mmCIF file of C-alpha atoms in Angstrom:
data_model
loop_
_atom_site.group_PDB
_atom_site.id
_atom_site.type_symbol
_atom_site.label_atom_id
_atom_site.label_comp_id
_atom_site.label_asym_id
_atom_site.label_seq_id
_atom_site.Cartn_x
_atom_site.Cartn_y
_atom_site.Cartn_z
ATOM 1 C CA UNK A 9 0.000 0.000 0.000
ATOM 2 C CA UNK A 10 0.821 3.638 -0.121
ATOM 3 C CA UNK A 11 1.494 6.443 2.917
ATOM 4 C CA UNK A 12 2.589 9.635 2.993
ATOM 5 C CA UNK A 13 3.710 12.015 5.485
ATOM 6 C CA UNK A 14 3.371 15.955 5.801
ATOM 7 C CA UNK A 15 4.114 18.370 8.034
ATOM 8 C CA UNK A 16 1.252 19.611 9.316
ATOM 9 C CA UNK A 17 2.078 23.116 9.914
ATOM 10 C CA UNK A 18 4.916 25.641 8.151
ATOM 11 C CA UNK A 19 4.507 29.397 8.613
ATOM 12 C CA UNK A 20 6.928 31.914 6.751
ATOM 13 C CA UNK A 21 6.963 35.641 6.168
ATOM 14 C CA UNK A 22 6.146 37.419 2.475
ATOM 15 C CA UNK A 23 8.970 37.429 0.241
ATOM 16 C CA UNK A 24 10.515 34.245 1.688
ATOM 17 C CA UNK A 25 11.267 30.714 0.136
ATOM 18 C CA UNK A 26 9.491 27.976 2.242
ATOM 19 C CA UNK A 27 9.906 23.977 1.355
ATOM 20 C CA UNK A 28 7.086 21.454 2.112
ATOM 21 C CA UNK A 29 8.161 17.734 2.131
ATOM 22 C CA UNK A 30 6.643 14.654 1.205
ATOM 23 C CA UNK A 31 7.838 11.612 2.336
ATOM 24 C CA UNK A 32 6.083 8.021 1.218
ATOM 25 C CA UNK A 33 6.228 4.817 1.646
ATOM 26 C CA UNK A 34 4.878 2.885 -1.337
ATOM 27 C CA UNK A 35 5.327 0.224 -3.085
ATOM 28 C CA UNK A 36 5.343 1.476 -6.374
ATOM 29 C CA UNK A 37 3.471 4.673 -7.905
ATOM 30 C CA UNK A 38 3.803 6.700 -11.274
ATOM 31 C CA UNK A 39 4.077 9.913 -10.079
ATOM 32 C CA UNK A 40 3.853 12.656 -7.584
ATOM 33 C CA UNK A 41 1.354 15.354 -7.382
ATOM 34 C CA UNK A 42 0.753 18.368 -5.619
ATOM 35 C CA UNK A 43 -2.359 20.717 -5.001
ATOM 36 C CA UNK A 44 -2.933 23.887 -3.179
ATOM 37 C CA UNK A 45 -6.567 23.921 -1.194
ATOM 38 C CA UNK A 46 -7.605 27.482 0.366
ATOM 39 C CA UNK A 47 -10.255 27.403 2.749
ATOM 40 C CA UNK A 48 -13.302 25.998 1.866
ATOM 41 C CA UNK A 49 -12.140 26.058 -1.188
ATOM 42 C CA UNK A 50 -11.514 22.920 -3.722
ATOM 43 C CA UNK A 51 -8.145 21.956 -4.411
ATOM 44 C CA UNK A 52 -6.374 23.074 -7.478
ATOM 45 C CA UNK A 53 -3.901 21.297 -9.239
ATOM 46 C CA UNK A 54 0.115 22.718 -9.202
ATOM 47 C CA UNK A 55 2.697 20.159 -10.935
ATOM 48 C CA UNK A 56 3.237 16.590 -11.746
ATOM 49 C CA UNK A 57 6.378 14.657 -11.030
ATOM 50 C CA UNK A 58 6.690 11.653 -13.355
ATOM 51 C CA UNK A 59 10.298 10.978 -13.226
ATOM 52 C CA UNK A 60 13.225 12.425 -10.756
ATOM 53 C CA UNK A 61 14.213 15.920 -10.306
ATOM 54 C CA UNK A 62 13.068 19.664 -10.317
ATOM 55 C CA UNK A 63 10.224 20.443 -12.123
ATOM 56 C CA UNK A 64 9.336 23.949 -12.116
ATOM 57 C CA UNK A 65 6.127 26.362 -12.828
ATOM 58 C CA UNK A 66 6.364 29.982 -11.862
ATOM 59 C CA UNK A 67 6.846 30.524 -7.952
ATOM 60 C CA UNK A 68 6.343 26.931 -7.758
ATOM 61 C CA UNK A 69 8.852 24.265 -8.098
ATOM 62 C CA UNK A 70 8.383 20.495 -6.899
ATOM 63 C CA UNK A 71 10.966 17.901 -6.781
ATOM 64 C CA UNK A 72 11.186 13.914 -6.249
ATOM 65 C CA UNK A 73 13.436 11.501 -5.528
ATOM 66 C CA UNK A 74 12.394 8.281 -5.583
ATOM 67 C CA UNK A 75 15.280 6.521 -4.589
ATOM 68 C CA UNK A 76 15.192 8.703 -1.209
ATOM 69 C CA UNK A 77 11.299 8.489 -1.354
ATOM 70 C CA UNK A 78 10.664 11.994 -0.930
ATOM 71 C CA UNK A 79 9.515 14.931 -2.647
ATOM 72 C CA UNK A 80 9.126 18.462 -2.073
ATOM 73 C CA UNK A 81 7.206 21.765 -3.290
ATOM 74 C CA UNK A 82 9.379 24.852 -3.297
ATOM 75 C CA UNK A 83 7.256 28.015 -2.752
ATOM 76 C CA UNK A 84 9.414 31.192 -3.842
ATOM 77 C CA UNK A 85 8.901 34.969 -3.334
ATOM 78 C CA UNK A 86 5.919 34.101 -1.262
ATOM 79 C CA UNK A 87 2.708 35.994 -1.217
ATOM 80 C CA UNK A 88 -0.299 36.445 1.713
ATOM 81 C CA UNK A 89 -2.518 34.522 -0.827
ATOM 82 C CA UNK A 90 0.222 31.257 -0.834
ATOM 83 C CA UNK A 91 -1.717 31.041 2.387
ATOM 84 C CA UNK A 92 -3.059 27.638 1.952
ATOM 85 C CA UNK A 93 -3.112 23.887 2.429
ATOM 86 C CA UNK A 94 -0.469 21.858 0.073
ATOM 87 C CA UNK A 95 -1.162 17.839 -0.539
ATOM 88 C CA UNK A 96 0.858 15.633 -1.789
ATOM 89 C CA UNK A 97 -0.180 12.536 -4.024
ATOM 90 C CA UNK A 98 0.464 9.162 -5.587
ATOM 91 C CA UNK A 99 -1.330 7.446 -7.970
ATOM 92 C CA UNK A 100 -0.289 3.202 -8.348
ATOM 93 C CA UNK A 101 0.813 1.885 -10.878
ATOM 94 C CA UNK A 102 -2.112 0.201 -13.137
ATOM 95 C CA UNK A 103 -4.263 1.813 -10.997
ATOM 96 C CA UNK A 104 -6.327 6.014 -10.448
ATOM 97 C CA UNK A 105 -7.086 5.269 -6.658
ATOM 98 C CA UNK A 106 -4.641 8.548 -5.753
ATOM 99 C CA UNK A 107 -3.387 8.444 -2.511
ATOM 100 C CA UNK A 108 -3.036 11.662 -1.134
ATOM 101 C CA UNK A 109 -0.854 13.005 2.211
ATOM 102 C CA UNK A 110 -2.773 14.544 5.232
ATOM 103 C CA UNK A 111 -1.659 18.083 4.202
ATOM 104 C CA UNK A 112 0.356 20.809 4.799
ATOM 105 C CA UNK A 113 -1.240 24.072 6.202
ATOM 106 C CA UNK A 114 1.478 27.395 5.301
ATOM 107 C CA UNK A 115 0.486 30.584 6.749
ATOM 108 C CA UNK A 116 1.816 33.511 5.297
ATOM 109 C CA UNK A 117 2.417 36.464 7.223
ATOM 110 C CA UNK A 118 3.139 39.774 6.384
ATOM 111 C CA UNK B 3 -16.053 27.106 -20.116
ATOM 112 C CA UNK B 4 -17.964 25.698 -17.112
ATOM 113 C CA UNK B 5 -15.839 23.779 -14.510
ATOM 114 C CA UNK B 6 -17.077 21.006 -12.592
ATOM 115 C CA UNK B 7 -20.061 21.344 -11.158
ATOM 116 C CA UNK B 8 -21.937 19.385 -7.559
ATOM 117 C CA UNK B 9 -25.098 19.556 -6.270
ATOM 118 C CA UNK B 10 -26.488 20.256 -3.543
ATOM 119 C CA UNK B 11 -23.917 22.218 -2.645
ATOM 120 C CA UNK B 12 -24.941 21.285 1.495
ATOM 121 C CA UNK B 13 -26.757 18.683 2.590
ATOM 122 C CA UNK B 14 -28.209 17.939 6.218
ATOM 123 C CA UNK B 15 -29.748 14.644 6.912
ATOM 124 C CA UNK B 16 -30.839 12.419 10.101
ATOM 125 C CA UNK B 17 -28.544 9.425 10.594
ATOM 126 C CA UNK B 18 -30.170 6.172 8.884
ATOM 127 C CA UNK B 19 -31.778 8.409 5.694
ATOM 128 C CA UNK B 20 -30.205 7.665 1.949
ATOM 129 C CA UNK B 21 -28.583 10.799 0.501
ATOM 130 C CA UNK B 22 -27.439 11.402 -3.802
ATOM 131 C CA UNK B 23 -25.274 13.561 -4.531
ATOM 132 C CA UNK B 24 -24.430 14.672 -7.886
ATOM 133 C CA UNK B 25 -21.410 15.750 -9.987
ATOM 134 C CA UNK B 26 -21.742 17.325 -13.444
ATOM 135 C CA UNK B 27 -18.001 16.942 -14.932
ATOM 136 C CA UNK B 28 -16.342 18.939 -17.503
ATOM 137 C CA UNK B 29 -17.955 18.331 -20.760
ATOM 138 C CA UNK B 30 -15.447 15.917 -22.638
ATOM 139 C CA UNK B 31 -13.464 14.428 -19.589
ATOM 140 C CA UNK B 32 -13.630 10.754 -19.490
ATOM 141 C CA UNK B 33 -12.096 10.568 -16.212
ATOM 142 C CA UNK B 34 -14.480 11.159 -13.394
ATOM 143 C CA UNK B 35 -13.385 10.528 -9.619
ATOM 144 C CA UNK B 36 -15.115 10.821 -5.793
ATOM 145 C CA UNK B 37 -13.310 11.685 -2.773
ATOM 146 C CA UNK B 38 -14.466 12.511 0.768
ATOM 147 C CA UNK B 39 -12.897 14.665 2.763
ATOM 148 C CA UNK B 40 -13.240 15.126 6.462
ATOM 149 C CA UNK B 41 -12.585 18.270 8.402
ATOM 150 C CA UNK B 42 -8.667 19.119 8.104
ATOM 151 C CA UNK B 43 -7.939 16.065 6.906
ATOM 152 C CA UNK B 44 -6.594 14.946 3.050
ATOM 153 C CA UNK B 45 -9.021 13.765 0.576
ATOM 154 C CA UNK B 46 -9.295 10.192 0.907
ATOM 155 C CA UNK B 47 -9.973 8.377 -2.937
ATOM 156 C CA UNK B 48 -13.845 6.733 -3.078
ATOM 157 C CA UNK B 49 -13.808 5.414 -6.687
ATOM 158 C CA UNK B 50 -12.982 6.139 -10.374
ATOM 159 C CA UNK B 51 -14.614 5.748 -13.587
ATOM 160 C CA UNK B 52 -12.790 5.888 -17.223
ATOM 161 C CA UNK B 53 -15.029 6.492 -20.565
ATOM 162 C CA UNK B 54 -17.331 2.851 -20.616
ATOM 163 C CA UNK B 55 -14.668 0.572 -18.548
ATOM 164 C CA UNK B 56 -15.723 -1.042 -15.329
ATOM 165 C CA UNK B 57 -14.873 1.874 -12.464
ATOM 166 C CA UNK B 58 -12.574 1.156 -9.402
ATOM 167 C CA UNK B 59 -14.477 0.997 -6.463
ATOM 168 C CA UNK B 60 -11.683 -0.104 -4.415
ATOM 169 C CA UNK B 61 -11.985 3.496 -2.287
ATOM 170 C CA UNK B 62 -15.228 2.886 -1.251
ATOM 171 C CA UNK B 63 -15.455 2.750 2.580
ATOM 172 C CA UNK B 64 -18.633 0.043 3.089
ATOM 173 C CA UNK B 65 -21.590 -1.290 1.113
ATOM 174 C CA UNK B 66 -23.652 1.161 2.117
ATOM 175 C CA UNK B 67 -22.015 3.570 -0.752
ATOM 176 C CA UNK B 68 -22.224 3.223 -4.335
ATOM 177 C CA UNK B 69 -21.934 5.465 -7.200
ATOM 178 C CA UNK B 70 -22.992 5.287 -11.172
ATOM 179 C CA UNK B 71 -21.690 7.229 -14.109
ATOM 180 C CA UNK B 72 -24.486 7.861 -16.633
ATOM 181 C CA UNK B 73 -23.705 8.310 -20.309
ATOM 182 C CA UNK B 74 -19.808 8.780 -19.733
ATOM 183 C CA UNK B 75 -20.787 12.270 -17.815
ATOM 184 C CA UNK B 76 -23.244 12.883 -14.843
ATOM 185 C CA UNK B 77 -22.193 10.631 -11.868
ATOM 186 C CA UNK B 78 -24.629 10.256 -8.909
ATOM 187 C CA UNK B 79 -23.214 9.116 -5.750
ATOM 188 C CA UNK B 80 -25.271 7.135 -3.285
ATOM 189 C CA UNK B 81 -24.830 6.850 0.363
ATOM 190 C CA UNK B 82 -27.615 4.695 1.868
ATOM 191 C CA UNK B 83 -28.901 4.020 5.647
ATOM 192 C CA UNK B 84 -26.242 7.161 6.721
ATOM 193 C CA UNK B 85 -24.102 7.404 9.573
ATOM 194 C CA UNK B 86 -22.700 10.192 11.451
ATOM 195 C CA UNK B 87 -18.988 9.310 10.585
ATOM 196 C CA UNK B 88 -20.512 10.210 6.943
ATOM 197 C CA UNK B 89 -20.284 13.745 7.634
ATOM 198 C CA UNK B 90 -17.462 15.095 5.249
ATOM 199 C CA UNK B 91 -17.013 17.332 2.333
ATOM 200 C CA UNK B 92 -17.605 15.250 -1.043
ATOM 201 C CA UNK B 93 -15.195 16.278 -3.730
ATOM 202 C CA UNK B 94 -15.882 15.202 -7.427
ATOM 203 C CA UNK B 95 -13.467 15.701 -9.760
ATOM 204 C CA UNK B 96 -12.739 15.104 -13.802
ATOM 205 C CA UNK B 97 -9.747 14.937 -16.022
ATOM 206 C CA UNK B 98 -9.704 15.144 -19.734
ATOM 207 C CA UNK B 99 -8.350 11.349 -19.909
ATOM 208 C CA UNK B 100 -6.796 10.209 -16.904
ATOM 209 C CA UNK B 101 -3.523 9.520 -14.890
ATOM 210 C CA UNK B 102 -1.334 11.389 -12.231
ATOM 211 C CA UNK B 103 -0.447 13.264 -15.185
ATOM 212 C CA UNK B 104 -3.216 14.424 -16.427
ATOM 213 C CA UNK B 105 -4.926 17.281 -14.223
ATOM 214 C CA UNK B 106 -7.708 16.696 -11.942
ATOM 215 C CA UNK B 107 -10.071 19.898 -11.881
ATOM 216 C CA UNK B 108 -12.236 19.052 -8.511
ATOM 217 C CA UNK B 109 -15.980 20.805 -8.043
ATOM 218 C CA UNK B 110 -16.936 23.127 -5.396
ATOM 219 C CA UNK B 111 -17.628 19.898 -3.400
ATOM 220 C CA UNK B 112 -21.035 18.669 -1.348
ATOM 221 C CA UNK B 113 -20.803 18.999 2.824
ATOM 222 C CA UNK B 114 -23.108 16.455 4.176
ATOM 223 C CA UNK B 115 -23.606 16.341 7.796
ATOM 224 C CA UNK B 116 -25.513 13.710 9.173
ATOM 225 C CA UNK B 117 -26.990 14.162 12.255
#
């Protein structure tokens, strides 16, 4: 089967880079995902990580490693909106049931 | 164009009732999937369908919860004789065909709380 682990919490000031790790233990997947959820909000998708390395969109970067089994979103030049919960996810292989991590909550302040 | 769409948006019900709730997908996504979500927690993976093929149900928590995918596009899902641990937010979601790849654009979502 497939777990994940998140911090729950990271908090960081505008402007700054913050880091939010994934860390799995799985058997097998295809590839890592993350999404940003705002309050009562639905989540929204950010990047894809099908093979290793730095993948990166904008502000946002994510990374994997799966012989370390860990990933990571990199959040640069933060903004008060960032403020938000991050999950990370696995899908199997052969398979769509996506696993996804408890969540990270990052609170930006100003 | 129209996102994904769920109705009702909030649901209240009396423990033992059977609630539907209903997701309208992106017009042209094959992929449609339920999750449930409980109150700070991740989003934990109910089922999947894919165009006409047989969905994965492996998500699904008990017997008492089903779901159908009419026509490749509206999907109703059905919780019957509810509980209180049912009380979550329901998140539908689509994707164009499918795979970690391939973006998943989630609805608004459906809070049922079952009382």
């Amino acid at each position: 089967g497939q777990s994940l682990e998140q911090p729950s919490e990271v908090t960081a000031v505008e402007g700054a880079i913050v880091q939010i790790n994934c860390t799995y233990q799985t058997s097998g997947f295809y590839g890592l995902s993350w999404y940003q959820q705002h309050d009562g909000g639905a989540p929204t998708f950010l990047s894809y990580n099908a093979l290793d390395g730095l993948e990166e969109t904008g502000r946002f970067s994510s990374f994997l490693s799966r012989s370390d089994s860990y990933g990571y979103l990199l959040l640069q030049e933060l903004q008060m909106k960032d403020s938000a919960s991050y999950f990370c996810a696995v899908n199997p292989p052969g398979g769509q049931n996506f696993v996804f991590g408890p969540g990270t909550r990052l609170s930006v302040l100003p | 164009g129209a996102g994904v769409s769920q109705s009702p948006s909030n649901k209240v019900t009396e423990k033992g009732k059977d609630v539907e709730l209903r997701c309208d997908p992106i017009s042209g996504h094959t992929a449609l999937y339920w999750y449930r979500q409980s109150l700070g927690q991740g989003l934990e993976f109910l089922i999947y369908f894919q165009g006409n093929s047989a969905p994965d149900k492996s998500g699904l928590p008990s017997d008492r919860f089903s779901a159908e995918r009419t026509g490749g596009s509206v999907s109703t899902l059905t919780i019957q004789r509810t509980q209180q641990e049912d009380s979550a937010v329901y998140l539908c979601a689509s994707s164009l065909v499918g795979g970690g790849s391939d973006t998943q654009y989630f609805g608004p979502g459906t809070r049922l709380t079952v009382l």
